[in-house]
XYZ file of N, CA and C in Angstrom:
411
model
N -40.999 -76.817 -63.839
C -41.998 -77.846 -64.041
C -41.324 -79.103 -64.588
N -41.686 -80.231 -64.021
C -41.122 -81.519 -64.404
C -41.724 -81.983 -65.742
N -40.916 -82.537 -66.661
C -41.470 -83.013 -67.935
C -42.430 -84.184 -67.706
N -43.382 -84.310 -68.587
C -44.390 -85.364 -68.478
C -43.742 -86.740 -68.644
N -44.266 -87.693 -67.897
C -43.816 -89.073 -68.048
C -44.625 -89.702 -69.167
N -43.947 -90.142 -70.192
C -44.626 -90.696 -71.359
C -44.470 -92.212 -71.398
N -45.282 -92.827 -72.213
C -45.219 -94.277 -72.388
C -43.852 -94.711 -72.899
N -43.219 -93.862 -73.696
C -41.874 -94.169 -74.201
C -40.851 -94.283 -73.075
N -41.109 -93.622 -71.950
C -40.214 -93.695 -70.798
C -40.601 -94.833 -69.853
N -41.894 -95.098 -69.740
C -42.397 -96.109 -68.801
C -42.087 -97.529 -69.268
N -42.359 -97.851 -70.505
C -42.200 -99.235 -70.979
C -40.776 -99.768 -70.853
N -39.743 -99.020 -71.238
C -38.385 -99.542 -71.036
C -38.055 -99.760 -69.555
N -38.582 -98.902 -68.694
C -38.314 -99.052 -67.261
C -38.952 -100.332 -66.731
N -40.175 -100.623 -67.153
C -40.857 -101.834 -66.687
C -40.227 -103.085 -67.275
N -39.622 -102.961 -68.430
C -38.970 -104.115 -69.063
C -37.504 -104.240 -68.663
N -37.023 -103.333 -67.803
C -35.593 -103.285 -67.509
C -35.059 -104.310 -66.515
N -35.881 -104.955 -65.656
C -35.250 -105.873 -64.699
C -34.435 -106.956 -65.406
N -33.185 -107.065 -65.001
C -32.319 -108.099 -65.579
C -31.646 -108.856 -64.435
N -31.461 -110.114 -64.667
C -30.868 -110.983 -63.662
C -29.386 -110.681 -63.541
N -28.926 -110.472 -62.314
C -27.532 -110.136 -62.080
C -26.727 -111.311 -61.545
N -27.288 -112.065 -60.614
C -26.514 -113.136 -59.980
C -27.436 -114.220 -59.450
N -26.951 -115.444 -59.491
C -27.653 -116.574 -58.907
C -26.692 -117.261 -57.951
N -27.030 -117.252 -56.689
C -26.266 -117.984 -55.686
C -27.158 -119.093 -55.164
N -26.779 -119.652 -54.029
C -27.630 -120.669 -53.422
C -28.904 -120.056 -52.855
N -28.890 -118.764 -52.588
C -30.033 -118.085 -51.988
C -30.870 -117.372 -53.025
N -31.349 -116.173 -52.669
C -32.193 -115.403 -53.584
C -31.452 -114.982 -54.854
N -32.214 -114.802 -55.916
C -31.672 -114.334 -57.199
C -31.686 -112.813 -57.176
N -30.589 -112.177 -57.585
C -30.476 -110.719 -57.616
C -30.863 -110.194 -58.994
N -31.689 -109.147 -58.999
C -32.130 -108.477 -60.219
C -31.817 -106.996 -60.085
N -31.517 -106.340 -61.192
C -31.290 -104.896 -61.185
C -32.224 -104.277 -62.225
N -32.842 -103.133 -61.837
C -33.775 -102.451 -62.726
C -33.583 -100.947 -62.615
N -33.883 -100.253 -63.688
C -33.815 -98.802 -63.698
C -35.038 -98.191 -63.043
N -35.008 -96.878 -62.865
C -36.151 -96.170 -62.287
C -36.613 -95.069 -63.232
N -37.820 -94.576 -62.983
C -38.392 -93.533 -63.827
C -37.929 -92.128 -63.449
N -37.450 -91.957 -62.232
C -37.027 -90.650 -61.739
C -38.163 -89.636 -61.852
N -39.341 -90.012 -61.299
C -40.495 -89.105 -61.362
C -40.833 -88.484 -60.014
N -40.158 -88.887 -58.973
C -40.437 -88.371 -57.646
C -39.192 -87.668 -57.112
N -39.383 -86.808 -56.123
C -38.242 -86.071 -55.596
C -37.262 -86.975 -54.860
N -37.753 -87.985 -54.154
C -36.840 -88.834 -53.388
C -37.213 -90.307 -53.425
N -38.466 -90.613 -53.696
C -38.914 -91.999 -53.622
C -39.303 -92.569 -54.963
N -39.543 -93.872 -54.956
C -39.964 -94.588 -56.159
C -41.471 -94.789 -56.081
N -42.160 -94.523 -57.152
C -43.604 -94.684 -57.251
C -43.973 -96.155 -57.093
N -44.996 -96.456 -56.285
C -45.399 -97.837 -56.008
C -45.793 -98.621 -57.247
N -46.432 -97.971 -58.206
C -46.815 -98.649 -59.439
C -45.613 -99.123 -60.237
N -44.522 -98.373 -60.128
C -43.275 -98.769 -60.797
C -42.740 -100.063 -60.177
N -42.783 -100.158 -58.843
C -42.338 -101.373 -58.154
C -43.226 -102.564 -58.513
N -44.534 -102.343 -58.556
C -45.461 -103.429 -58.910
C -45.239 -103.904 -60.343
N -45.054 -102.966 -61.272
C -44.812 -103.334 -62.666
C -43.536 -104.131 -62.833
N -42.472 -103.713 -62.131
C -41.216 -104.446 -62.232
C -41.316 -105.810 -61.541
N -42.151 -105.914 -60.503
C -42.395 -107.207 -59.865
C -43.020 -108.185 -60.859
N -43.997 -107.719 -61.600
C -44.637 -108.572 -62.609
C -43.623 -108.974 -63.677
N -42.775 -108.041 -64.101
C -41.755 -108.344 -65.112
C -40.768 -109.396 -64.605
N -40.366 -109.299 -63.340
C -39.435 -110.285 -62.769
C -40.114 -111.647 -62.641
N -41.331 -111.665 -62.106
C -42.046 -112.935 -61.929
C -42.272 -113.630 -63.275
N -42.543 -112.855 -64.317
C -42.753 -113.436 -65.645
C -41.476 -114.062 -66.187
N -40.313 -113.530 -65.806
C -39.040 -114.081 -66.275
C -38.594 -115.300 -65.474
N -39.102 -115.447 -64.251
C -38.675 -116.575 -63.414
C -39.107 -117.912 -63.999
N -40.283 -117.950 -64.593
C -40.749 -119.161 -65.275
C -41.640 -118.734 -66.439
N -41.064 -118.576 -67.631
C -41.826 -118.065 -68.773
C -43.026 -118.930 -69.178
N -43.080 -120.192 -68.738
C -44.228 -121.034 -69.088
C -45.463 -120.682 -68.264
N -45.280 -119.936 -67.185
C -46.405 -119.563 -66.322
C -46.742 -118.094 -66.505
N -48.011 -117.756 -66.250
C -48.446 -116.371 -66.294
C -48.639 -115.861 -64.867
N -48.396 -114.580 -64.672
C -48.587 -113.971 -63.359
C -50.081 -113.733 -63.182
N -50.651 -114.300 -62.127
C -52.086 -114.173 -61.882
C -52.409 -113.104 -60.859
N -51.556 -112.934 -59.840
C -51.820 -111.899 -58.840
C -50.526 -111.512 -58.136
N -50.538 -110.299 -57.586
C -49.413 -109.801 -56.811
C -49.981 -109.189 -55.532
N -49.400 -109.569 -54.421
C -49.747 -108.998 -53.123
C -48.499 -108.323 -52.583
N -48.591 -107.030 -52.277
C -47.388 -106.282 -51.899
C -47.612 -105.448 -50.648
N -46.524 -105.229 -49.912
C -46.511 -104.309 -48.783
C -45.335 -103.354 -48.962
N -45.492 -102.164 -48.427
C -44.479 -101.124 -48.520
C -44.104 -100.698 -47.095
N -43.298 -101.500 -46.389
C -42.997 -101.163 -44.994
C -42.187 -99.879 -44.827
N -41.425 -99.495 -45.810
C -40.649 -98.244 -45.814
C -40.638 -97.700 -47.237
N -40.356 -96.442 -47.342
C -40.226 -95.864 -48.666
C -38.978 -96.394 -49.365
N -39.056 -96.531 -50.673
C -37.905 -96.961 -51.474
C -37.307 -95.713 -52.113
N -36.035 -95.454 -51.838
C -35.352 -94.286 -52.383
C -34.972 -94.521 -53.845
N -35.059 -93.462 -54.619
C -34.655 -93.529 -56.026
C -33.159 -93.260 -56.114
N -32.409 -94.308 -56.388
C -30.951 -94.189 -56.508
C -30.496 -94.352 -57.956
N -31.450 -94.325 -58.891
C -31.118 -94.512 -60.303
C -31.302 -95.936 -60.763
N -31.102 -96.886 -59.850
C -31.383 -98.286 -60.144
C -31.811 -98.954 -58.837
N -32.538 -100.036 -58.972
C -33.028 -100.775 -57.807
C -32.509 -102.202 -57.864
N -32.155 -102.724 -56.706
C -31.754 -104.121 -56.597
C -32.901 -104.904 -55.965
N -33.418 -105.858 -56.719
C -34.481 -106.738 -56.248
C -33.855 -108.093 -55.933
N -34.453 -108.814 -54.991
C -34.105 -110.219 -54.797
C -35.380 -111.022 -54.988
N -35.245 -112.186 -55.589
C -36.402 -113.058 -55.764
C -36.083 -114.436 -55.201
N -37.069 -114.994 -54.526
C -36.965 -116.326 -53.951
C -38.215 -117.096 -54.342
N -38.057 -118.282 -54.896
C -39.210 -119.109 -55.210
C -39.623 -119.835 -53.935
N -40.818 -119.498 -53.456
C -41.328 -120.086 -52.217
C -41.941 -121.457 -52.474
N -42.608 -121.589 -53.620
C -43.253 -122.846 -53.984
C -43.256 -122.952 -55.492
N -42.974 -124.130 -56.004
C -43.039 -124.378 -57.451
C -43.616 -125.762 -57.647
N -44.853 -125.810 -58.122
C -45.497 -127.079 -58.429
C -45.663 -127.219 -59.927
N -46.447 -128.192 -60.328
C -46.635 -128.431 -61.763
C -47.554 -127.396 -62.405
N -48.445 -126.769 -61.614
C -49.381 -125.805 -62.182
C -49.297 -124.419 -61.549
N -48.745 -124.313 -60.344
C -48.700 -123.037 -59.630
C -47.311 -122.777 -59.058
N -46.988 -121.496 -58.891
C -45.732 -121.108 -58.257
C -45.966 -119.817 -57.481
N -45.219 -119.648 -56.398
C -45.262 -118.423 -55.612
C -43.833 -117.914 -55.472
N -43.635 -116.652 -55.812
C -42.314 -116.032 -55.746
C -42.372 -114.824 -54.807
N -41.362 -114.682 -53.972
C -41.226 -113.496 -53.123
C -40.202 -112.583 -53.780
N -40.555 -111.304 -53.907
C -39.687 -110.329 -54.564
C -39.565 -109.120 -53.630
N -38.328 -108.772 -53.266
C -38.066 -107.710 -52.297
C -37.126 -106.653 -52.866
N -37.240 -105.443 -52.318
C -36.235 -104.401 -52.502
C -35.687 -104.112 -51.111
N -34.389 -104.303 -50.943
C -33.731 -104.036 -49.667
C -32.698 -102.941 -49.908
N -32.765 -101.900 -49.076
C -31.818 -100.795 -49.167
C -31.255 -100.514 -47.773
N -30.076 -99.920 -47.695
C -29.538 -99.592 -46.373
C -30.297 -98.421 -45.741
N -30.482 -98.485 -44.410
C -31.072 -97.356 -43.706
C -29.976 -96.320 -43.408
N -30.292 -95.297 -42.624
C -29.313 -94.224 -42.379
C -28.102 -94.692 -41.578
N -28.197 -95.884 -40.947
C -27.071 -96.442 -40.202
C -26.320 -97.500 -41.009
N -26.770 -97.740 -42.237
C -26.109 -98.717 -43.091
C -26.632 -100.136 -42.958
N -27.660 -100.334 -42.136
C -28.238 -101.664 -41.968
C -29.257 -101.944 -43.076
N -29.266 -103.144 -43.638
C -30.234 -103.447 -44.693
C -31.660 -103.539 -44.136
N -32.593 -102.840 -44.791
C -34.000 -102.889 -44.410
C -34.843 -103.102 -45.662
N -35.949 -103.806 -45.488
C -36.854 -104.076 -46.604
C -37.747 -102.863 -46.823
N -37.706 -102.315 -48.021
C -38.557 -101.184 -48.379
C -39.791 -101.617 -49.125
N -39.746 -102.806 -49.701
C -40.848 -103.311 -50.528
C -40.772 -104.824 -50.532
N -41.912 -105.480 -50.354
C -41.973 -106.940 -50.373
C -43.251 -107.349 -51.094
N -43.130 -108.257 -52.037
C -44.297 -108.711 -52.792
C -44.260 -110.221 -52.975
N -45.438 -110.796 -53.071
C -45.586 -112.197 -53.437
C -46.326 -112.240 -54.760
N -45.721 -112.887 -55.747
C -46.334 -113.031 -57.065
C -46.786 -114.475 -57.224
N -48.067 -114.665 -57.476
C -48.623 -115.990 -57.701
C -48.730 -116.223 -59.206
N -48.135 -117.323 -59.658
C -48.098 -117.638 -61.081
C -48.834 -118.946 -61.338
N -49.321 -119.087 -62.556
C -50.172 -120.221 -62.899
C -49.861 -120.684 -64.319
N -49.840 -121.979 -64.503
C -49.645 -122.546 -65.833
C -50.991 -122.548 -66.548
N -51.105 -121.867 -67.681
C -52.385 -121.848 -68.391
C -52.795 -123.262 -68.790
N -54.075 -123.511 -68.724
C -54.567 -124.834 -69.083
C -56.023 -124.771 -69.498
N -56.513 -125.898 -69.838
C -57.916 -126.007 -70.235
C -58.792 -125.787 -69.007
N -59.915 -125.164 -69.209
C -60.832 -124.895 -68.115
C -62.260 -125.120 -68.555
N -63.160 -124.585 -67.788
C -64.586 -124.728 -68.082
C -64.912 -123.923 -69.332
N -65.601 -124.520 -70.230
C -66.062 -123.849 -71.441
C -67.579 -123.730 -71.374
N -68.078 -122.567 -71.675
C -69.516 -122.339 -71.646
C -70.073 -122.439 -73.062
N -71.252 -123.025 -73.182
C -71.830 -123.208 -74.509
C -72.392 -121.907 -75.063
N -72.783 -121.001 -74.192
C -73.314 -119.717 -74.652
C -72.434 -118.597 -74.132
N -72.323 -117.540 -74.919
C -71.516 -116.412 -74.479
C -72.300 -115.574 -73.470
N -71.576 -114.762 -72.738
C -72.201 -113.887 -71.754
C -73.078 -112.865 -72.458
N -74.209 -112.493 -71.846
C -75.055 -111.463 -72.472
C -74.393 -110.103 -72.412
N -74.763 -109.236 -73.329
C -74.268 -107.867 -73.347
C -74.849 -107.098 -72.170
N -74.143 -106.127 -71.646
C -74.685 -105.306 -70.560
C -75.958 -104.598 -70.993
N -76.921 -104.502 -70.097
C -78.166 -103.804 -70.407
C -79.232 -104.696 -71.008
N -78.970 -105.979 -71.145
C -79.985 -106.877 -71.716
C -80.558 -107.775 -70.677
C-alpha cells in the first residue's frame, strides 16, 4: 500500500518551480514531483506548479485563470522541465504560456502539457454600498 500524500509533501512540491535559464526564447523552469502515480504526473500537480510559475513571472500581478490541455501523458521522472513564454504583457494584464515537453519513445520532443495563465494587476473596482445578503434570506 502506498503511503498517504500529506500536505507536508504537497506544499513543497507546488512551491518547487525554480528558474533555470533565460535565453532569447522561453524561460526554463525545473520542479519536483510528488511521485504519487505509477508512471504519470497528476494533472492537479501540473496546474498547481503552473500557478506557482505564473506568479513568479510578474509578482505584481495575480493569477486570475489557467486554461490547460493535456495532449499526452506527462511521465514522472523525478523532476519536470517547464518552459514559459510571455505572450502578452500590458499595464494591467498578462498572458503566459507554460509547457512541459518530454521526449517520446523515438527521442523527439513532444508537448505533454500546455497551459495559458492569465494574470491581472489588482486595482480599484466597483464598490457596493450594501453587502450581499446571507443565503436563505
